[in-house]
Amino acid sequence: MLSKTAPSAGKLLISEPFLNDPNFKRSVVLLADHGEEGTLGFILNQPSNLILKDLVPDLWEADYPVFIGGPVEVDTIHFIHRCYDKMASGEEIAKGIYWGGNFETLKILVNSNSIQPHEVKFFLGYSGWSPLQLDEEIEQNTWIVSEKYHRDVVFAHNEEELWREVIINLGPKYAHISNFPSDPSLN
């Protein structure tokens, strides 16, 4: 088993380099919840072609990118943020990173330019695992679980480099993985 860290809210799931599932190929998932009921998280590095004002018309100034959070309930919008001081709502899932909160407050803050894109990240849908499913996938080396990351990574917009960056951040034992080609048959 590659991963020695147990999954929990606030940790990252990093897909193994040759994962063939198109939903999770070279993905980094922030876990928002992990417990007896299952696991929920958001893919941090899969941008959509949409911006927030495309989805929420009364957010007329919201040129915020929207990411594909996962294959589950892609008709729903979710968000994480690091501005509890402004929002006064949300569940802290990692130090200084909050999941959800009062959407009406968020809309007011966005429309008044009081929140910037580097403080909040929006997702269509989410990634979900039934009870014990994620544990089985980790046992099969599909995922590496990490708590070694700077919170700026979560809100970064360098989607193509994010997977590589978090792999390298795991240390020398894993750094070589970051250089694996995405399709080994082309090597």
mmCIF file with all atom_site columns, C-alpha atoms in Angstrom:
data_model
loop_
_atom_site.group_PDB
_atom_site.id
_atom_site.type_symbol
_atom_site.label_atom_id
_atom_site.label_alt_id
_atom_site.label_comp_id
_atom_site.label_asym_id
_atom_site.label_entity_id
_atom_site.label_seq_id
_atom_site.pdbx_PDB_ins_code
_atom_site.Cartn_x
_atom_site.Cartn_y
_atom_site.Cartn_z
_atom_site.occupancy
_atom_site.B_iso_or_equiv
_atom_site.pdbx_formal_charge
_atom_site.auth_seq_id
_atom_site.auth_comp_id
_atom_site.auth_asym_id
_atom_site.auth_atom_id
_atom_site.pdbx_PDB_model_num
ATOM 1   C CA . MET A 1 1   ? 0.000   0.000  0.000   1.00 0.00 ? 1   MET A CA 1
ATOM 2   C CA . LEU A 1 2   ? 1.455   3.366  -1.081  1.00 0.00 ? 2   LEU A CA 1
ATOM 3   C CA . SER A 1 3   ? -0.484  5.487  1.394   1.00 0.00 ? 3   SER A CA 1
ATOM 4   C CA . LYS A 1 4   ? 0.156   5.243  5.126   1.00 0.00 ? 4   LYS A CA 1
ATOM 5   C CA . THR A 1 5   ? -2.119  8.186  6.029   1.00 0.00 ? 5   THR A CA 1
ATOM 6   C CA . ALA A 1 6   ? -5.797  7.509  6.776   1.00 0.00 ? 6   ALA A CA 1
ATOM 7   C CA . PRO A 1 7   ? -8.400  9.601  4.935   1.00 0.00 ? 7   PRO A CA 1
ATOM 8   C CA . SER A 1 8   ? -10.277 12.300 6.859   1.00 0.00 ? 8   SER A CA 1
ATOM 9   C CA . ALA A 1 9   ? -11.773 15.732 6.234   1.00 0.00 ? 9   ALA A CA 1
ATOM 10  C CA . GLY A 1 10  ? -9.198  18.269 5.103   1.00 0.00 ? 10  GLY A CA 1
ATOM 11  C CA . LYS A 1 11  ? -6.770  15.747 3.609   1.00 0.00 ? 11  LYS A CA 1
ATOM 12  C CA . LEU A 1 12  ? -5.965  15.402 -0.071  1.00 0.00 ? 12  LEU A CA 1
ATOM 13  C CA . LEU A 1 13  ? -6.477  12.338 -2.233  1.00 0.00 ? 13  LEU A CA 1
ATOM 14  C CA . ILE A 1 14  ? -3.925  12.143 -5.024  1.00 0.00 ? 14  ILE A CA 1
ATOM 15  C CA . SER A 1 15  ? -4.697  9.713  -7.841  1.00 0.00 ? 15  SER A CA 1
ATOM 16  C CA . GLU A 1 16  ? -2.058  7.219  -8.879  1.00 0.00 ? 16  GLU A CA 1
ATOM 17  C CA . PRO A 1 17  ? -0.394  8.222  -12.172 1.00 0.00 ? 17  PRO A CA 1
ATOM 18  C CA . PHE A 1 18  ? -2.059  5.619  -14.419 1.00 0.00 ? 18  PHE A CA 1
ATOM 19  C CA . LEU A 1 19  ? -5.629  5.717  -13.101 1.00 0.00 ? 19  LEU A CA 1
ATOM 20  C CA . ASN A 1 20  ? -7.816  5.119  -16.158 1.00 0.00 ? 20  ASN A CA 1
ATOM 21  C CA . ASP A 1 21  ? -11.075 6.464  -14.725 1.00 0.00 ? 21  ASP A CA 1
ATOM 22  C CA . PRO A 1 22  ? -11.657 9.654  -16.782 1.00 0.00 ? 22  PRO A CA 1
ATOM 23  C CA . ASN A 1 23  ? -13.374 11.266 -13.791 1.00 0.00 ? 23  ASN A CA 1
ATOM 24  C CA . PHE A 1 24  ? -10.220 11.041 -11.686 1.00 0.00 ? 24  PHE A CA 1
ATOM 25  C CA . LYS A 1 25  ? -7.256  10.895 -14.074 1.00 0.00 ? 25  LYS A CA 1
ATOM 26  C CA . ARG A 1 26  ? -4.349  12.772 -12.428 1.00 0.00 ? 26  ARG A CA 1
ATOM 27  C CA . SER A 1 27  ? -6.739  14.373 -9.974  1.00 0.00 ? 27  SER A CA 1
ATOM 28  C CA . VAL A 1 28  ? -6.320  15.931 -6.566  1.00 0.00 ? 28  VAL A CA 1
ATOM 29  C CA . VAL A 1 29  ? -9.388  15.700 -4.332  1.00 0.00 ? 29  VAL A CA 1
ATOM 30  C CA . LEU A 1 30  ? -9.930  17.714 -1.164  1.00 0.00 ? 30  LEU A CA 1
ATOM 31  C CA . LEU A 1 31  ? -11.888 15.597 1.306   1.00 0.00 ? 31  LEU A CA 1
ATOM 32  C CA . ALA A 1 32  ? -14.709 17.503 2.982   1.00 0.00 ? 32  ALA A CA 1
ATOM 33  C CA . ASP A 1 33  ? -16.193 14.591 4.928   1.00 0.00 ? 33  ASP A CA 1
ATOM 34  C CA . HIS A 1 34  ? -15.158 11.023 5.746   1.00 0.00 ? 34  HIS A CA 1
ATOM 35  C CA . GLY A 1 35  ? -17.021 8.800  8.165   1.00 0.00 ? 35  GLY A CA 1
ATOM 36  C CA . GLU A 1 36  ? -19.297 5.822  8.642   1.00 0.00 ? 36  GLU A CA 1
ATOM 37  C CA . GLU A 1 37  ? -21.743 7.187  6.036   1.00 0.00 ? 37  GLU A CA 1
ATOM 38  C CA . GLY A 1 38  ? -19.042 7.417  3.346   1.00 0.00 ? 38  GLY A CA 1
ATOM 39  C CA . THR A 1 39  ? -16.743 10.049 1.905   1.00 0.00 ? 39  THR A CA 1
ATOM 40  C CA . LEU A 1 40  ? -17.312 13.321 0.070   1.00 0.00 ? 40  LEU A CA 1
ATOM 41  C CA . GLY A 1 41  ? -14.750 15.541 -1.624  1.00 0.00 ? 41  GLY A CA 1
ATOM 42  C CA . PHE A 1 42  ? -14.083 17.936 -4.491  1.00 0.00 ? 42  PHE A CA 1
ATOM 43  C CA . ILE A 1 43  ? -11.655 17.568 -7.391  1.00 0.00 ? 43  ILE A CA 1
ATOM 44  C CA . LEU A 1 44  ? -9.420  20.633 -7.232  1.00 0.00 ? 44  LEU A CA 1
ATOM 45  C CA . ASN A 1 45  ? -7.854  20.440 -10.675 1.00 0.00 ? 45  ASN A CA 1
ATOM 46  C CA . GLN A 1 46  ? -10.678 19.858 -13.170 1.00 0.00 ? 46  GLN A CA 1
ATOM 47  C CA . PRO A 1 47  ? -11.864 23.227 -14.458 1.00 0.00 ? 47  PRO A CA 1
ATOM 48  C CA . SER A 1 48  ? -15.113 23.406 -16.379 1.00 0.00 ? 48  SER A CA 1
ATOM 49  C CA . ASN A 1 49  ? -15.781 25.766 -19.282 1.00 0.00 ? 49  ASN A CA 1
ATOM 50  C CA . LEU A 1 50  ? -18.181 27.759 -17.106 1.00 0.00 ? 50  LEU A CA 1
ATOM 51  C CA . ILE A 1 51  ? -17.842 30.770 -14.888 1.00 0.00 ? 51  ILE A CA 1
ATOM 52  C CA . LEU A 1 52  ? -20.039 31.381 -11.871 1.00 0.00 ? 52  LEU A CA 1
ATOM 53  C CA . LYS A 1 53  ? -22.220 34.084 -13.459 1.00 0.00 ? 53  LYS A CA 1
ATOM 54  C CA . ASP A 1 54  ? -23.201 31.521 -16.149 1.00 0.00 ? 54  ASP A CA 1
ATOM 55  C CA . LEU A 1 55  ? -24.812 29.420 -13.417 1.00 0.00 ? 55  LEU A CA 1
ATOM 56  C CA . VAL A 1 56  ? -26.101 32.077 -11.010 1.00 0.00 ? 56  VAL A CA 1
ATOM 57  C CA . PRO A 1 57  ? -27.433 35.012 -13.064 1.00 0.00 ? 57  PRO A CA 1
ATOM 58  C CA . ASP A 1 58  ? -27.845 37.378 -10.095 1.00 0.00 ? 58  ASP A CA 1
ATOM 59  C CA . LEU A 1 59  ? -24.077 37.194 -9.592  1.00 0.00 ? 59  LEU A CA 1
ATOM 60  C CA . TRP A 1 60  ? -23.517 39.581 -12.500 1.00 0.00 ? 60  TRP A CA 1
ATOM 61  C CA . GLU A 1 61  ? -19.852 40.307 -11.675 1.00 0.00 ? 61  GLU A CA 1
ATOM 62  C CA . ALA A 1 62  ? -18.853 36.742 -10.815 1.00 0.00 ? 62  ALA A CA 1
ATOM 63  C CA . ASP A 1 63  ? -16.108 35.840 -13.287 1.00 0.00 ? 63  ASP A CA 1
ATOM 64  C CA . TYR A 1 64  ? -15.007 33.058 -10.941 1.00 0.00 ? 64  TYR A CA 1
ATOM 65  C CA . PRO A 1 65  ? -14.011 29.759 -12.547 1.00 0.00 ? 65  PRO A CA 1
ATOM 66  C CA . VAL A 1 66  ? -16.175 26.741 -11.770 1.00 0.00 ? 66  VAL A CA 1
ATOM 67  C CA . PHE A 1 67  ? -14.553 23.342 -11.339 1.00 0.00 ? 67  PHE A CA 1
ATOM 68  C CA . ILE A 1 68  ? -15.933 19.840 -11.812 1.00 0.00 ? 68  ILE A CA 1
ATOM 69  C CA . GLY A 1 69  ? -16.123 18.627 -8.215  1.00 0.00 ? 69  GLY A CA 1
ATOM 70  C CA . GLY A 1 70  ? -16.803 15.069 -9.257  1.00 0.00 ? 70  GLY A CA 1
ATOM 71  C CA . PRO A 1 71  ? -19.251 12.863 -11.087 1.00 0.00 ? 71  PRO A CA 1
ATOM 72  C CA . VAL A 1 72  ? -21.997 12.925 -8.420  1.00 0.00 ? 72  VAL A CA 1
ATOM 73  C CA . GLU A 1 73  ? -24.914 15.396 -8.618  1.00 0.00 ? 73  GLU A CA 1
ATOM 74  C CA . VAL A 1 74  ? -23.289 17.612 -11.255 1.00 0.00 ? 74  VAL A CA 1
ATOM 75  C CA . ASP A 1 75  ? -26.421 19.790 -11.231 1.00 0.00 ? 75  ASP A CA 1
ATOM 76  C CA . THR A 1 76  ? -25.492 21.179 -7.793  1.00 0.00 ? 76  THR A CA 1
ATOM 77  C CA . ILE A 1 77  ? -23.059 23.966 -6.850  1.00 0.00 ? 77  ILE A CA 1
ATOM 78  C CA . HIS A 1 78  ? -20.715 23.630 -3.884  1.00 0.00 ? 78  HIS A CA 1
ATOM 79  C CA . PHE A 1 79  ? -17.969 25.875 -2.588  1.00 0.00 ? 79  PHE A CA 1
ATOM 80  C CA . ILE A 1 80  ? -15.027 26.015 -0.254  1.00 0.00 ? 80  ILE A CA 1
ATOM 81  C CA . HIS A 1 81  ? -13.492 29.216 1.070   1.00 0.00 ? 81  HIS A CA 1
ATOM 82  C CA . ARG A 1 82  ? -10.842 30.678 3.299   1.00 0.00 ? 82  ARG A CA 1
ATOM 83  C CA . CYS A 1 83  ? -12.632 33.845 4.370   1.00 0.00 ? 83  CYS A CA 1
ATOM 84  C CA . TYR A 1 84  ? -14.593 32.920 7.476   1.00 0.00 ? 84  TYR A CA 1
ATOM 85  C CA . ASP A 1 85  ? -13.945 36.439 8.750   1.00 0.00 ? 85  ASP A CA 1
ATOM 86  C CA . LYS A 1 86  ? -16.166 37.752 5.937   1.00 0.00 ? 86  LYS A CA 1
ATOM 87  C CA . MET A 1 87  ? -18.642 34.859 5.633   1.00 0.00 ? 87  MET A CA 1
ATOM 88  C CA . ALA A 1 88  ? -19.154 34.002 9.326   1.00 0.00 ? 88  ALA A CA 1
ATOM 89  C CA . SER A 1 89  ? -20.315 30.576 8.161   1.00 0.00 ? 89  SER A CA 1
ATOM 90  C CA . GLY A 1 90  ? -18.995 27.296 6.829   1.00 0.00 ? 90  GLY A CA 1
ATOM 91  C CA . GLU A 1 91  ? -17.596 24.112 8.322   1.00 0.00 ? 91  GLU A CA 1
ATOM 92  C CA . GLU A 1 92  ? -13.848 24.144 8.927   1.00 0.00 ? 92  GLU A CA 1
ATOM 93  C CA . ILE A 1 93  ? -12.463 21.018 7.251   1.00 0.00 ? 93  ILE A CA 1
ATOM 94  C CA . ALA A 1 94  ? -8.775  21.964 7.521   1.00 0.00 ? 94  ALA A CA 1
ATOM 95  C CA . LYS A 1 95  ? -6.951  24.824 9.209   1.00 0.00 ? 95  LYS A CA 1
ATOM 96  C CA . GLY A 1 96  ? -8.342  27.935 7.534   1.00 0.00 ? 96  GLY A CA 1
ATOM 97  C CA . ILE A 1 97  ? -10.338 26.033 4.865   1.00 0.00 ? 97  ILE A CA 1
ATOM 98  C CA . TYR A 1 98  ? -14.139 25.997 5.105   1.00 0.00 ? 98  TYR A CA 1
ATOM 99  C CA . TRP A 1 99  ? -16.753 23.988 3.260   1.00 0.00 ? 99  TRP A CA 1
ATOM 100 C CA . GLY A 1 100 ? -19.993 25.767 2.375   1.00 0.00 ? 100 GLY A CA 1
ATOM 101 C CA . GLY A 1 101 ? -21.703 28.479 4.311   1.00 0.00 ? 101 GLY A CA 1
ATOM 102 C CA . ASN A 1 102 ? -24.507 30.966 3.812   1.00 0.00 ? 102 ASN A CA 1
ATOM 103 C CA . PHE A 1 103 ? -24.872 31.313 0.036   1.00 0.00 ? 103 PHE A CA 1
ATOM 104 C CA . GLU A 1 104 ? -26.904 34.532 0.295   1.00 0.00 ? 104 GLU A CA 1
ATOM 105 C CA . THR A 1 105 ? -24.075 36.165 2.268   1.00 0.00 ? 105 THR A CA 1
ATOM 106 C CA . LEU A 1 106 ? -21.605 34.881 -0.303  1.00 0.00 ? 106 LEU A CA 1
ATOM 107 C CA . LYS A 1 107 ? -23.637 36.403 -3.146  1.00 0.00 ? 107 LYS A CA 1
ATOM 108 C CA . ILE A 1 108 ? -23.627 39.817 -1.449  1.00 0.00 ? 108 ILE A CA 1
ATOM 109 C CA . LEU A 1 109 ? -19.863 39.614 -0.885  1.00 0.00 ? 109 LEU A CA 1
ATOM 110 C CA . VAL A 1 110 ? -19.200 38.543 -4.484  1.00 0.00 ? 110 VAL A CA 1
ATOM 111 C CA . ASN A 1 111 ? -21.388 41.295 -5.971  1.00 0.00 ? 111 ASN A CA 1
ATOM 112 C CA . SER A 1 112 ? -19.702 43.941 -3.806  1.00 0.00 ? 112 SER A CA 1
ATOM 113 C CA . ASN A 1 113 ? -16.209 42.659 -4.770  1.00 0.00 ? 113 ASN A CA 1
ATOM 114 C CA . SER A 1 114 ? -15.517 41.864 -1.116  1.00 0.00 ? 114 SER A CA 1
ATOM 115 C CA . ILE A 1 115 ? -14.327 38.330 -1.933  1.00 0.00 ? 115 ILE A CA 1
ATOM 116 C CA . GLN A 1 116 ? -11.684 37.565 -4.524  1.00 0.00 ? 116 GLN A CA 1
ATOM 117 C CA . PRO A 1 117 ? -11.290 34.385 -6.631  1.00 0.00 ? 117 PRO A CA 1
ATOM 118 C CA . HIS A 1 118 ? -8.242  33.267 -4.589  1.00 0.00 ? 118 HIS A CA 1
ATOM 119 C CA . GLU A 1 119 ? -10.466 33.126 -1.466  1.00 0.00 ? 119 GLU A CA 1
ATOM 120 C CA . VAL A 1 120 ? -13.223 30.850 -2.756  1.00 0.00 ? 120 VAL A CA 1
ATOM 121 C CA . LYS A 1 121 ? -13.527 27.916 -5.147  1.00 0.00 ? 121 LYS A CA 1
ATOM 122 C CA . PHE A 1 122 ? -16.765 26.705 -6.759  1.00 0.00 ? 122 PHE A CA 1
ATOM 123 C CA . PHE A 1 123 ? -17.636 23.185 -7.920  1.00 0.00 ? 123 PHE A CA 1
ATOM 124 C CA . LEU A 1 124 ? -20.305 21.478 -9.980  1.00 0.00 ? 124 LEU A CA 1
ATOM 125 C CA . GLY A 1 125 ? -21.092 18.215 -8.228  1.00 0.00 ? 125 GLY A CA 1
ATOM 126 C CA . TYR A 1 126 ? -18.838 16.296 -5.903  1.00 0.00 ? 126 TYR A CA 1
ATOM 127 C CA . SER A 1 127 ? -16.885 13.084 -5.572  1.00 0.00 ? 127 SER A CA 1
ATOM 128 C CA . GLY A 1 128 ? -18.447 10.470 -3.342  1.00 0.00 ? 128 GLY A CA 1
ATOM 129 C CA . TRP A 1 129 ? -17.608 7.037  -2.001  1.00 0.00 ? 129 TRP A CA 1
ATOM 130 C CA . SER A 1 130 ? -19.863 4.642  -0.139  1.00 0.00 ? 130 SER A CA 1
ATOM 131 C CA . PRO A 1 131 ? -18.779 3.356  3.300   1.00 0.00 ? 131 PRO A CA 1
ATOM 132 C CA . LEU A 1 132 ? -15.439 1.492  3.046   1.00 0.00 ? 132 LEU A CA 1
ATOM 133 C CA . GLN A 1 133 ? -15.212 2.051  -0.751  1.00 0.00 ? 133 GLN A CA 1
ATOM 134 C CA . LEU A 1 134 ? -12.438 4.636  -0.471  1.00 0.00 ? 134 LEU A CA 1
ATOM 135 C CA . ASP A 1 135 ? -10.539 2.465  2.026   1.00 0.00 ? 135 ASP A CA 1
ATOM 136 C CA . GLU A 1 136 ? -10.612 -0.397 -0.496  1.00 0.00 ? 136 GLU A CA 1
ATOM 137 C CA . GLU A 1 137 ? -9.378  1.891  -3.288  1.00 0.00 ? 137 GLU A CA 1
ATOM 138 C CA . ILE A 1 138 ? -6.527  3.090  -1.070  1.00 0.00 ? 138 ILE A CA 1
ATOM 139 C CA . GLU A 1 139 ? -5.600  -0.542 -0.313  1.00 0.00 ? 139 GLU A CA 1
ATOM 140 C CA . GLN A 1 140 ? -5.427  -1.107 -4.093  1.00 0.00 ? 140 GLN A CA 1
ATOM 141 C CA . ASN A 1 141 ? -3.037  1.889  -4.426  1.00 0.00 ? 141 ASN A CA 1
ATOM 142 C CA . THR A 1 142 ? -5.518  3.942  -6.445  1.00 0.00 ? 142 THR A CA 1
ATOM 143 C CA . TRP A 1 143 ? -5.033  6.909  -4.108  1.00 0.00 ? 143 TRP A CA 1
ATOM 144 C CA . ILE A 1 144 ? -2.343  8.440  -1.938  1.00 0.00 ? 144 ILE A CA 1
ATOM 145 C CA . VAL A 1 145 ? -3.681  10.345 1.081   1.00 0.00 ? 145 VAL A CA 1
ATOM 146 C CA . SER A 1 146 ? -1.773  13.458 2.099   1.00 0.00 ? 146 SER A CA 1
ATOM 147 C CA . GLU A 1 147 ? -1.978  16.068 4.793   1.00 0.00 ? 147 GLU A CA 1
ATOM 148 C CA . LYS A 1 148 ? 1.250   17.738 3.600   1.00 0.00 ? 148 LYS A CA 1
ATOM 149 C CA . TYR A 1 149 ? 0.144   20.765 1.622   1.00 0.00 ? 149 TYR A CA 1
ATOM 150 C CA . HIS A 1 150 ? -0.117  24.513 1.924   1.00 0.00 ? 150 HIS A CA 1
ATOM 151 C CA . ARG A 1 151 ? -3.677  25.806 1.822   1.00 0.00 ? 151 ARG A CA 1
ATOM 152 C CA . ASP A 1 152 ? -2.794  28.072 -1.123  1.00 0.00 ? 152 ASP A CA 1
ATOM 153 C CA . VAL A 1 153 ? -2.604  24.890 -3.230  1.00 0.00 ? 153 VAL A CA 1
ATOM 154 C CA . VAL A 1 154 ? -6.311  24.291 -2.646  1.00 0.00 ? 154 VAL A CA 1
ATOM 155 C CA . PHE A 1 155 ? -7.231  27.690 -4.085  1.00 0.00 ? 155 PHE A CA 1
ATOM 156 C CA . ALA A 1 156 ? -4.586  27.770 -6.841  1.00 0.00 ? 156 ALA A CA 1
ATOM 157 C CA . HIS A 1 157 ? -5.588  27.958 -10.476 1.00 0.00 ? 157 HIS A CA 1
ATOM 158 C CA . ASN A 1 158 ? -2.623  26.072 -11.941 1.00 0.00 ? 158 ASN A CA 1
ATOM 159 C CA . GLU A 1 159 ? -4.768  22.988 -12.558 1.00 0.00 ? 159 GLU A CA 1
ATOM 160 C CA . GLU A 1 160 ? -2.336  21.271 -14.932 1.00 0.00 ? 160 GLU A CA 1
ATOM 161 C CA . GLU A 1 161 ? 0.533   21.447 -12.443 1.00 0.00 ? 161 GLU A CA 1
ATOM 162 C CA . LEU A 1 162 ? -1.421  20.801 -9.236  1.00 0.00 ? 162 LEU A CA 1
ATOM 163 C CA . TRP A 1 163 ? -1.221  16.990 -9.368  1.00 0.00 ? 163 TRP A CA 1
ATOM 164 C CA . ARG A 1 164 ? 2.533   17.095 -10.023 1.00 0.00 ? 164 ARG A CA 1
ATOM 165 C CA . GLU A 1 165 ? 3.091   19.710 -7.303  1.00 0.00 ? 165 GLU A CA 1
ATOM 166 C CA . VAL A 1 166 ? 1.334   17.742 -4.554  1.00 0.00 ? 166 VAL A CA 1
ATOM 167 C CA . ILE A 1 167 ? 3.160   14.540 -5.555  1.00 0.00 ? 167 ILE A CA 1
ATOM 168 C CA . ILE A 1 168 ? 6.532   16.289 -5.278  1.00 0.00 ? 168 ILE A CA 1
ATOM 169 C CA . ASN A 1 169 ? 5.477   17.773 -1.936  1.00 0.00 ? 169 ASN A CA 1
ATOM 170 C CA . LEU A 1 170 ? 5.101   14.236 -0.549  1.00 0.00 ? 170 LEU A CA 1
ATOM 171 C CA . GLY A 1 171 ? 8.895   13.962 -0.525  1.00 0.00 ? 171 GLY A CA 1
ATOM 172 C CA . PRO A 1 172 ? 11.663  12.040 -2.303  1.00 0.00 ? 172 PRO A CA 1
ATOM 173 C CA . LYS A 1 173 ? 9.939   8.673  -1.903  1.00 0.00 ? 173 LYS A CA 1
ATOM 174 C CA . TYR A 1 174 ? 7.163   9.850  -4.259  1.00 0.00 ? 174 TYR A CA 1
ATOM 175 C CA . ALA A 1 175 ? 8.805   12.614 -6.342  1.00 0.00 ? 175 ALA A CA 1
ATOM 176 C CA . HIS A 1 176 ? 9.760   10.269 -9.193  1.00 0.00 ? 176 HIS A CA 1
ATOM 177 C CA . ILE A 1 177 ? 6.061   9.508  -9.758  1.00 0.00 ? 177 ILE A CA 1
ATOM 178 C CA . SER A 1 178 ? 5.510   13.100 -10.863 1.00 0.00 ? 178 SER A CA 1
ATOM 179 C CA . ASN A 1 179 ? 7.583   12.416 -13.994 1.00 0.00 ? 179 ASN A CA 1
ATOM 180 C CA . PHE A 1 180 ? 5.614   9.374  -15.136 1.00 0.00 ? 180 PHE A CA 1
ATOM 181 C CA . PRO A 1 181 ? 3.952   9.969  -18.512 1.00 0.00 ? 181 PRO A CA 1
ATOM 182 C CA . SER A 1 182 ? 0.156   10.156 -18.414 1.00 0.00 ? 182 SER A CA 1
ATOM 183 C CA . ASP A 1 183 ? 0.024   7.453  -21.112 1.00 0.00 ? 183 ASP A CA 1
ATOM 184 C CA . PRO A 1 184 ? 2.923   4.979  -20.711 1.00 0.00 ? 184 PRO A CA 1
ATOM 185 C CA . SER A 1 185 ? 2.177   3.374  -24.103 1.00 0.00 ? 185 SER A CA 1
ATOM 186 C CA . LEU A 1 186 ? 3.414   6.596  -25.759 1.00 0.00 ? 186 LEU A CA 1
ATOM 187 C CA . ASN A 1 187 ? 6.790   6.264  -24.044 1.00 0.00 ? 187 ASN A CA 1
#
